[in-house]
mmCIF file of C-alpha atoms in Angstrom:
data_model
loop_
_atom_site.group_PDB
_atom_site.id
_atom_site.type_symbol
_atom_site.label_atom_id
_atom_site.label_comp_id
_atom_site.label_asym_id
_atom_site.label_seq_id
_atom_site.Cartn_x
_atom_site.Cartn_y
_atom_site.Cartn_z
ATOM 1 C CA MET A 1 -7.939 30.645 22.729
ATOM 2 C CA THR A 2 -9.311 27.145 23.221
ATOM 3 C CA LYS A 3 -7.709 24.691 20.848
ATOM 4 C CA GLY A 4 -10.015 23.023 18.378
ATOM 5 C CA ALA A 5 -11.025 19.459 19.132
ATOM 6 C CA LEU A 6 -9.729 16.406 17.306
ATOM 7 C CA ALA A 7 -12.461 13.989 16.221
ATOM 8 C CA LEU A 8 -11.753 10.294 15.669
ATOM 9 C CA LEU A 9 -13.824 8.408 13.080
ATOM 10 C CA VAL A 10 -12.474 4.869 12.879
ATOM 11 C CA HIS A 11 -14.270 1.941 11.285
ATOM 12 C CA GLY A 12 -12.869 -1.553 10.910
ATOM 13 C CA GLY A 13 -9.307 -2.734 11.384
ATOM 14 C CA THR A 14 -7.657 -5.093 13.856
ATOM 15 C CA GLU A 15 -7.877 -4.886 17.638
ATOM 16 C CA ASN A 16 -4.777 -2.717 17.631
ATOM 17 C CA TRP A 17 -6.690 -0.291 15.368
ATOM 18 C CA SER A 18 -9.844 -0.286 17.488
ATOM 19 C CA PRO A 19 -11.456 3.120 18.166
ATOM 20 C CA VAL A 20 -10.845 2.788 21.918
ATOM 21 C CA ARG A 21 -7.133 2.154 21.372
ATOM 22 C CA TRP A 22 -6.899 5.169 19.059
ATOM 23 C CA LYS A 23 -8.640 7.334 21.684
ATOM 24 C CA ALA A 24 -6.110 6.317 24.346
ATOM 25 C CA ARG A 25 -3.201 7.048 22.012
ATOM 26 C CA PHE A 26 -4.446 10.501 21.032
ATOM 27 C CA ASP A 27 -5.317 11.396 24.634
ATOM 28 C CA GLU A 28 -1.647 10.718 25.437
ATOM 29 C CA VAL A 29 -0.134 12.812 22.625
ATOM 30 C CA CYS A 30 -2.783 15.590 22.611
ATOM 31 C CA ARG A 31 -3.020 16.259 26.350
ATOM 32 C CA ASN A 32 -3.950 19.921 25.902
ATOM 33 C CA ARG A 33 -6.637 19.205 23.301
ATOM 34 C CA ARG A 34 -10.058 17.606 23.513
ATOM 35 C CA VAL A 35 -10.153 14.265 21.684
ATOM 36 C CA LEU A 36 -13.618 13.094 20.679
ATOM 37 C CA LEU A 37 -14.355 9.472 19.850
ATOM 38 C CA LEU A 38 -17.399 9.595 17.613
ATOM 39 C CA PRO A 39 -20.235 9.104 17.860
ATOM 40 C CA ASP A 40 -20.274 11.237 21.027
ATOM 41 C CA ALA A 41 -23.715 12.495 22.012
ATOM 42 C CA GLY A 42 -22.182 15.345 24.009
ATOM 43 C CA ALA A 43 -19.959 16.661 21.218
ATOM 44 C CA ASP A 44 -20.684 19.919 19.403
ATOM 45 C CA PRO A 45 -19.696 19.481 15.722
ATOM 46 C CA ALA A 46 -18.663 23.151 15.623
ATOM 47 C CA ASP A 47 -15.857 22.440 18.127
ATOM 48 C CA VAL A 48 -14.112 20.022 15.773
ATOM 49 C CA HIS A 49 -11.174 21.511 13.870
ATOM 50 C CA TYR A 50 -9.348 18.295 13.024
ATOM 51 C CA ALA A 51 -10.386 14.754 12.136
ATOM 52 C CA ALA A 52 -8.275 11.587 12.229
ATOM 53 C CA VAL A 53 -10.075 8.949 10.213
ATOM 54 C CA TRP A 54 -9.985 5.386 8.960
ATOM 55 C CA LYS A 55 -12.640 4.370 6.451
ATOM 56 C CA PRO A 56 -15.193 7.049 7.482
ATOM 57 C CA ARG A 57 -18.669 6.579 6.097
ATOM 58 C CA PRO A 58 -19.689 8.875 3.225
ATOM 59 C CA GLY A 59 -21.046 12.142 4.625
ATOM 60 C CA GLU A 60 -19.603 11.779 8.137
ATOM 61 C CA LEU A 61 -16.967 14.466 7.694
ATOM 62 C CA ALA A 62 -19.434 16.946 6.225
ATOM 63 C CA ALA A 63 -20.981 17.312 9.690
ATOM 64 C CA PHE A 64 -18.170 19.572 10.972
ATOM 65 C CA PRO A 65 -18.570 23.210 9.857
ATOM 66 C CA ASN A 66 -15.210 24.362 11.241
ATOM 67 C CA LEU A 67 -13.064 21.465 10.077
ATOM 68 C CA ARG A 68 -9.559 22.590 9.106
ATOM 69 C CA VAL A 69 -7.602 19.387 8.321
ATOM 70 C CA ILE A 70 -8.379 15.690 7.750
ATOM 71 C CA PHE A 71 -5.719 13.134 8.663
ATOM 72 C CA ASN A 72 -6.058 9.690 7.101
ATOM 73 C CA LEU A 73 -4.687 7.058 9.482
ATOM 74 C CA GLY A 74 -3.694 4.726 6.639
ATOM 75 C CA ALA A 75 -1.703 5.309 3.464
ATOM 76 C CA GLY A 76 -4.481 4.895 0.873
ATOM 77 C CA VAL A 77 -6.972 7.735 0.427
ATOM 78 C CA ASP A 78 -9.082 6.328 -2.421
ATOM 79 C CA ALA A 79 -12.091 5.619 -0.169
ATOM 80 C CA LEU A 80 -12.047 9.203 1.105
ATOM 81 C CA MET A 81 -11.716 10.652 -2.380
ATOM 82 C CA ALA A 82 -14.837 8.755 -3.434
ATOM 83 C CA ASP A 83 -16.934 10.747 -0.905
ATOM 84 C CA ALA A 84 -18.621 13.524 -2.898
ATOM 85 C CA SER A 85 -19.394 15.389 0.339
ATOM 86 C CA LEU A 86 -15.777 15.470 1.549
ATOM 87 C CA PRO A 87 -15.056 18.970 2.959
ATOM 88 C CA ASN A 88 -12.679 21.100 0.903
ATOM 89 C CA VAL A 89 -9.890 21.195 3.482
ATOM 90 C CA PRO A 90 -6.358 19.749 3.352
ATOM 91 C CA LEU A 91 -6.303 15.938 3.370
ATOM 92 C CA VAL A 92 -3.072 14.571 4.849
ATOM 93 C CA ARG A 93 -1.867 11.018 4.288
ATOM 94 C CA VAL A 94 0.297 9.110 6.715
ATOM 95 C CA ALA A 95 3.969 9.079 5.713
ATOM 96 C CA VAL A 96 6.095 7.892 8.604
ATOM 97 C CA SER A 97 9.431 6.107 8.328
ATOM 98 C CA ASP A 98 7.946 3.088 10.086
ATOM 99 C CA LEU A 99 5.454 2.591 7.232
ATOM 100 C CA THR A 100 8.154 2.976 4.581
ATOM 101 C CA GLY A 101 10.436 0.482 6.284
ATOM 102 C CA ARG A 102 7.721 -2.125 6.681
ATOM 103 C CA MET A 103 6.668 -1.876 3.050
ATOM 104 C CA THR A 104 10.268 -2.277 1.933
ATOM 105 C CA GLU A 105 10.536 -5.364 4.158
ATOM 106 C CA TYR A 106 7.445 -6.854 2.509
ATOM 107 C CA VAL A 107 8.575 -6.141 -1.035
ATOM 108 C CA THR A 108 12.072 -7.459 -0.379
ATOM 109 C CA LEU A 109 10.724 -10.586 1.320
ATOM 110 C CA HIS A 110 8.444 -11.475 -1.573
ATOM 111 C CA VAL A 111 10.931 -10.642 -4.323
ATOM 112 C CA LEU A 112 13.454 -12.910 -2.610
ATOM 113 C CA MET A 113 10.816 -15.588 -2.034
ATOM 114 C CA HIS A 114 10.139 -15.911 -5.745
ATOM 115 C CA HIS A 115 13.773 -15.354 -6.765
ATOM 116 C CA ARG A 116 14.920 -18.160 -4.429
ATOM 117 C CA GLN A 117 12.148 -20.517 -5.659
ATOM 118 C CA GLU A 118 10.498 -20.865 -2.267
ATOM 119 C CA LEU A 119 7.155 -22.074 -3.647
ATOM 120 C CA TYR A 120 8.929 -24.994 -5.339
ATOM 121 C CA LEU A 121 11.093 -25.732 -2.288
ATOM 122 C CA ARG A 122 8.173 -25.753 0.134
ATOM 123 C CA GLN A 123 6.254 -28.078 -2.167
ATOM 124 C CA SER A 124 9.317 -30.338 -2.280
ATOM 125 C CA GLN A 125 9.409 -30.340 1.507
ATOM 126 C CA ARG A 126 5.756 -31.367 1.754
ATOM 127 C CA GLU A 127 6.443 -34.195 -0.692
ATOM 128 C CA LYS A 128 9.699 -35.183 1.113
ATOM 129 C CA ARG A 129 11.512 -34.727 -2.191
ATOM 130 C CA TRP A 130 15.199 -33.698 -2.215
ATOM 131 C CA ALA A 131 15.514 -32.110 -5.650
ATOM 132 C CA PRO A 132 17.353 -28.779 -5.695
ATOM 133 C CA ARG A 133 17.219 -26.740 -8.878
ATOM 134 C CA HIS A 134 19.771 -24.356 -10.328
ATOM 135 C CA GLN A 135 19.712 -21.015 -8.491
ATOM 136 C CA TRP A 136 20.557 -17.949 -10.540
ATOM 137 C CA ALA A 137 22.127 -14.729 -9.252
ATOM 138 C CA ALA A 138 20.032 -11.690 -8.282
ATOM 139 C CA GLY A 139 21.655 -9.775 -11.145
ATOM 140 C CA ALA A 140 19.904 -12.059 -13.630
ATOM 141 C CA ILE A 141 16.515 -10.661 -12.588
ATOM 142 C CA THR A 142 14.975 -7.247 -13.259
ATOM 143 C CA VAL A 143 12.452 -6.024 -10.714
ATOM 144 C CA GLY A 144 10.078 -3.398 -12.068
ATOM 145 C CA ILE A 145 8.329 -1.191 -9.509
ATOM 146 C CA MET A 146 5.119 0.623 -10.459
ATOM 147 C CA GLY A 147 4.816 3.646 -8.186
ATOM 148 C CA MET A 148 8.074 5.452 -7.439
ATOM 149 C CA GLY A 149 6.997 7.647 -4.547
ATOM 150 C CA THR A 150 8.486 7.345 -1.066
ATOM 151 C CA LEU A 151 7.642 3.643 -0.738
ATOM 152 C CA GLY A 152 8.704 2.573 -4.206
ATOM 153 C CA ALA A 153 11.946 4.523 -4.149
ATOM 154 C CA ASP A 154 12.996 3.046 -0.815
ATOM 155 C CA ALA A 155 12.224 -0.521 -1.902
ATOM 156 C CA ALA A 156 14.079 0.052 -5.173
ATOM 157 C CA GLN A 157 17.273 1.107 -3.409
ATOM 158 C CA VAL A 158 17.226 -1.911 -1.082
ATOM 159 C CA LEU A 159 16.638 -4.357 -3.946
ATOM 160 C CA ARG A 160 19.411 -2.726 -5.940
ATOM 161 C CA ALA A 161 21.782 -3.091 -2.963
ATOM 162 C CA ILE A 162 21.006 -6.830 -2.861
ATOM 163 C CA GLY A 163 22.036 -7.088 -6.497
ATOM 164 C CA PHE A 164 18.820 -7.035 -8.529
ATOM 165 C CA ARG A 165 18.476 -4.909 -11.625
ATOM 166 C CA VAL A 166 15.709 -2.422 -10.783
ATOM 167 C CA VAL A 167 13.581 -0.198 -13.018
ATOM 168 C CA GLY A 168 10.698 2.053 -12.025
ATOM 169 C CA TRP A 169 7.533 3.443 -13.576
ATOM 170 C CA SER A 170 5.304 6.264 -12.391
ATOM 171 C CA ARG A 171 2.786 8.741 -13.743
ATOM 172 C CA SER A 172 5.248 11.639 -13.663
ATOM 173 C CA ALA A 173 8.995 11.600 -14.332
ATOM 174 C CA LYS A 174 11.320 10.683 -11.442
ATOM 175 C CA GLN A 175 15.091 10.761 -11.031
ATOM 176 C CA ILE A 176 16.509 8.204 -8.588
ATOM 177 C CA ASP A 177 20.217 7.378 -8.434
ATOM 178 C CA GLY A 178 20.976 4.015 -9.975
ATOM 179 C CA ILE A 179 17.393 3.320 -11.069
ATOM 180 C CA GLU A 180 16.201 3.636 -14.658
ATOM 181 C CA CYS A 181 12.850 5.412 -14.401
ATOM 182 C CA PHE A 182 10.022 5.399 -16.934
ATOM 183 C CA ALA A 183 6.968 7.667 -16.841
ATOM 184 C CA GLY A 184 3.546 7.991 -18.408
ATOM 185 C CA THR A 185 1.519 5.702 -20.623
ATOM 186 C CA GLU A 186 3.898 6.187 -23.542
ATOM 187 C CA GLN A 187 6.765 4.557 -21.587
ATOM 188 C CA LEU A 188 4.795 1.820 -19.835
ATOM 189 C CA GLY A 189 5.466 -0.742 -22.573
ATOM 190 C CA ALA A 190 9.231 -0.204 -22.450
ATOM 191 C CA PHE A 191 9.161 -0.594 -18.668
ATOM 192 C CA LEU A 192 7.192 -3.849 -18.832
ATOM 193 C CA GLN A 193 9.460 -5.327 -21.518
ATOM 194 C CA GLN A 194 12.358 -5.231 -19.047
ATOM 195 C CA THR A 195 10.466 -6.506 -16.015
ATOM 196 C CA ASN A 196 10.666 -10.080 -14.677
ATOM 197 C CA ILE A 197 9.134 -9.393 -11.252
ATOM 198 C CA LEU A 198 6.456 -6.688 -11.286
ATOM 199 C CA VAL A 199 5.911 -4.906 -7.957
ATOM 200 C CA CYS A 200 2.890 -2.597 -7.736
ATOM 201 C CA LEU A 201 2.791 0.182 -5.125
ATOM 202 C CA LEU A 202 0.597 2.612 -7.043
ATOM 203 C CA PRO A 203 -2.184 4.668 -5.460
ATOM 204 C CA LEU A 204 -5.712 3.845 -6.609
ATOM 205 C CA THR A 205 -7.131 6.517 -8.921
ATOM 206 C CA PRO A 206 -9.531 6.411 -11.868
ATOM 207 C CA ASP A 207 -6.463 6.127 -14.131
ATOM 208 C CA THR A 208 -4.918 3.198 -12.242
ATOM 209 C CA ARG A 209 -8.017 1.102 -11.506
ATOM 210 C CA HIS A 210 -7.493 -2.410 -12.937
ATOM 211 C CA ILE A 211 -4.118 -1.416 -14.358
ATOM 212 C CA LEU A 212 -2.897 -4.894 -13.382
ATOM 213 C CA ASN A 213 -4.617 -6.709 -16.219
ATOM 214 C CA ARG A 214 -3.947 -9.309 -18.857
ATOM 215 C CA ASP A 215 -2.600 -6.793 -21.355
ATOM 216 C CA VAL A 216 0.054 -5.675 -18.867
ATOM 217 C CA PHE A 217 0.953 -9.251 -17.872
ATOM 218 C CA ALA A 218 1.400 -10.277 -21.506
ATOM 219 C CA LYS A 219 4.008 -7.523 -22.023
ATOM 220 C CA LEU A 220 6.243 -8.590 -19.138
ATOM 221 C CA ASN A 221 9.668 -10.034 -19.927
ATOM 222 C CA ARG A 222 9.847 -13.851 -20.088
ATOM 223 C CA ASN A 223 13.551 -14.173 -20.978
ATOM 224 C CA SER A 224 14.995 -14.517 -17.485
ATOM 225 C CA PRO A 225 15.950 -17.754 -15.686
ATOM 226 C CA MET A 226 12.553 -17.524 -13.965
ATOM 227 C CA GLY A 227 10.686 -17.919 -17.249
ATOM 228 C CA ALA A 228 7.145 -16.746 -16.561
ATOM 229 C CA PRO A 229 7.108 -13.370 -14.765
ATOM 230 C CA ILE A 230 5.903 -12.738 -11.216
ATOM 231 C CA LEU A 231 3.349 -10.231 -9.846
ATOM 232 C CA ILE A 232 3.566 -8.657 -6.381
ATOM 233 C CA ASN A 233 0.753 -6.247 -5.450
ATOM 234 C CA ALA A 234 0.980 -4.428 -2.133
ATOM 235 C CA GLY A 235 -0.781 -1.273 -3.344
ATOM 236 C CA ARG A 236 -4.589 -1.340 -3.447
ATOM 237 C CA GLY A 237 -7.043 -4.095 -4.334
ATOM 238 C CA GLY A 238 -8.734 -1.997 -7.000
ATOM 239 C CA LEU A 239 -5.499 -1.901 -8.998
ATOM 240 C CA GLN A 240 -5.887 -5.542 -9.994
ATOM 241 C CA ASP A 241 -8.295 -7.253 -12.367
ATOM 242 C CA GLU A 242 -8.642 -10.403 -10.302
ATOM 243 C CA ALA A 243 -10.222 -12.499 -13.044
ATOM 244 C CA ASP A 244 -7.302 -11.620 -15.324
ATOM 245 C CA ILE A 245 -4.796 -12.580 -12.622
ATOM 246 C CA LEU A 246 -6.373 -16.003 -12.179
ATOM 247 C CA ARG A 247 -6.474 -16.651 -15.916
ATOM 248 C CA ALA A 248 -2.879 -15.506 -16.302
ATOM 249 C CA LEU A 249 -1.736 -17.840 -13.512
ATOM 250 C CA ASP A 250 -3.649 -20.778 -14.955
ATOM 251 C CA ASP A 251 -2.209 -20.411 -18.466
ATOM 252 C CA SER A 252 1.308 -19.492 -17.205
ATOM 253 C CA THR A 253 1.267 -15.930 -18.508
ATOM 254 C CA LEU A 254 2.237 -15.325 -14.870
ATOM 255 C CA GLY A 255 4.420 -17.796 -12.998
ATOM 256 C CA ALA A 256 3.185 -16.797 -9.537
ATOM 257 C CA ALA A 257 1.725 -13.896 -7.551
ATOM 258 C CA SER A 258 2.058 -12.405 -4.083
ATOM 259 C CA LEU A 259 -1.119 -10.502 -3.234
ATOM 260 C CA ASP A 260 -1.607 -8.431 -0.088
ATOM 261 C CA VAL A 261 -4.707 -6.519 -1.212
ATOM 262 C CA PHE A 262 -8.026 -7.435 -2.803
ATOM 263 C CA GLU A 263 -11.087 -5.702 -4.199
ATOM 264 C CA THR A 264 -13.231 -7.213 -1.427
ATOM 265 C CA GLU A 265 -11.716 -7.353 2.054
ATOM 266 C CA PRO A 266 -11.732 -9.491 4.094
ATOM 267 C CA LEU A 267 -11.274 -11.903 1.207
ATOM 268 C CA PRO A 268 -14.416 -14.092 0.919
ATOM 269 C CA PRO A 269 -13.933 -17.754 1.940
ATOM 270 C CA ASP A 270 -14.944 -18.950 -1.537
ATOM 271 C CA SER A 271 -12.257 -16.918 -3.337
ATOM 272 C CA PRO A 272 -9.993 -19.138 -5.476
ATOM 273 C CA PHE A 273 -6.997 -17.116 -4.304
ATOM 274 C CA TRP A 274 -7.033 -18.914 -0.930
ATOM 275 C CA SER A 275 -6.028 -22.251 -2.392
ATOM 276 C CA HIS A 276 -4.367 -21.410 -5.693
ATOM 277 C CA PRO A 277 -0.973 -23.182 -5.795
ATOM 278 C CA LYS A 278 0.755 -20.210 -7.450
ATOM 279 C CA VAL A 279 -0.521 -17.552 -5.024
ATOM 280 C CA VAL A 280 1.097 -16.283 -1.830
ATOM 281 C CA LEU A 281 -1.668 -14.465 0.033
ATOM 282 C CA THR A 282 -1.328 -12.018 2.923
ATOM 283 C CA PRO A 283 -4.169 -10.185 4.763
ATOM 284 C CA HIS A 284 -3.419 -6.556 3.832
ATOM 285 C CA ASN A 285 -0.579 -6.308 6.331
ATOM 286 C CA ALA A 286 2.349 -5.440 4.070
ATOM 287 C CA ALA A 287 2.870 -2.125 5.869
ATOM 288 C CA ASP A 288 0.840 -2.509 9.058
ATOM 289 C CA THR A 289 2.269 0.649 10.571
ATOM 290 C CA ASP A 290 2.682 1.145 14.305
ATOM 291 C CA PRO A 291 -0.369 3.191 15.378
ATOM 292 C CA ASP A 292 1.648 4.834 18.165
ATOM 293 C CA GLU A 293 3.898 6.402 15.534
ATOM 294 C CA ILE A 294 0.890 7.532 13.514
ATOM 295 C CA SER A 295 -0.733 9.288 16.486
ATOM 296 C CA LYS A 296 2.517 11.114 17.270
ATOM 297 C CA TYR A 297 2.830 12.117 13.622
ATOM 298 C CA VAL A 298 -0.702 13.560 13.534
ATOM 299 C CA ALA A 299 -0.206 15.447 16.810
ATOM 300 C CA GLN A 300 3.057 16.961 15.535
ATOM 301 C CA GLN A 301 1.421 18.014 12.278
ATOM 302 C CA ILE A 302 -1.399 19.771 14.138
ATOM 303 C CA GLU A 303 1.016 21.643 16.407
ATOM 304 C CA ARG A 304 3.102 22.742 13.410
ATOM 305 C CA PHE A 305 -0.008 23.831 11.498
ATOM 306 C CA GLU A 306 -1.314 25.913 14.410
ATOM 307 C CA ALA A 307 2.096 27.552 14.730
ATOM 308 C CA GLY A 308 1.854 28.722 11.128
ATOM 309 C CA GLY A 309 3.895 25.931 9.548
ATOM 310 C CA ALA A 310 3.063 23.928 6.454
ATOM 311 C CA LEU A 311 1.379 20.549 6.551
ATOM 312 C CA GLU A 312 3.361 17.625 5.179
ATOM 313 C CA HIS A 313 2.163 15.055 2.626
ATOM 314 C CA VAL A 314 -1.016 16.854 1.610
ATOM 315 C CA VAL A 315 -2.989 14.916 -1.019
ATOM 316 C CA ASP A 316 -3.335 16.498 -4.450
ATOM 317 C CA ARG A 317 -7.035 16.005 -5.010
ATOM 318 C CA ARG A 318 -6.715 16.367 -8.769
ATOM 319 C CA ARG A 319 -4.368 13.382 -8.875
ATOM 320 C CA GLY A 320 -5.981 11.449 -6.040
ATOM 321 C CA TYR A 321 -2.775 10.932 -4.048
#
């Protein structure tokens, strides 16, 4: 039996994520399968059994009558879930160790940056001012992580090993050795009251949209050596109320913020985030996973699926992640 074709629908991204580069990668790892880079005038939609996608346009995936699985090449699936015409087939999110490791690197880097007062020290350097401040121990700071899935749990363990107190919050209850975990809306307040540095790694769903808002910031703990709490968002741009973040920074409800994601990307040149003195901005590259690893992961999943095995990391459409 001829194996079903794999269709690639890739829009946007860096040069390393270009459609042509993805085609070359999948040709290498799927040598016994036809790989179609769409649009392809010679392709028969009925031949497509699998689709590997990045930001497909609404309705594009509905064109394939024999589609069996959709693989999302990035971690977030909120854009796909917003497509009312999305075929009712398994939707698989990327979950490779490379992505987890890179996100943990980002979170650790930015927690340490704020803990070690890097914004103040770099400003002192620019002003040629030798004025060290008291530096507290990591154990004086509680890092609260919103989103205790694979990414959050890994980051939590690394931060705990460095010496930080770490707590976690998620929609459903979790049990992670050495980490006090909170769950649900009824425990959100207790979680925030302990948190000095808030790290957000939540998926974007209707329930989490704009969850990073002034009400949440006002409940964060201010009784650490840092004083005003810190926000780090490496989840999705839609999680944050950006007007609330700016107001909270300006009136010192927040002491600083590291933001990797935004509601509009690329971030417009006139955004105040670019030049705000309390903001560390990165261009959505917190976990810029190696595409070679992703293509291998997708190819392995397809082979396992065709051999009768179960797909890994299938999205629960009711939850949106």
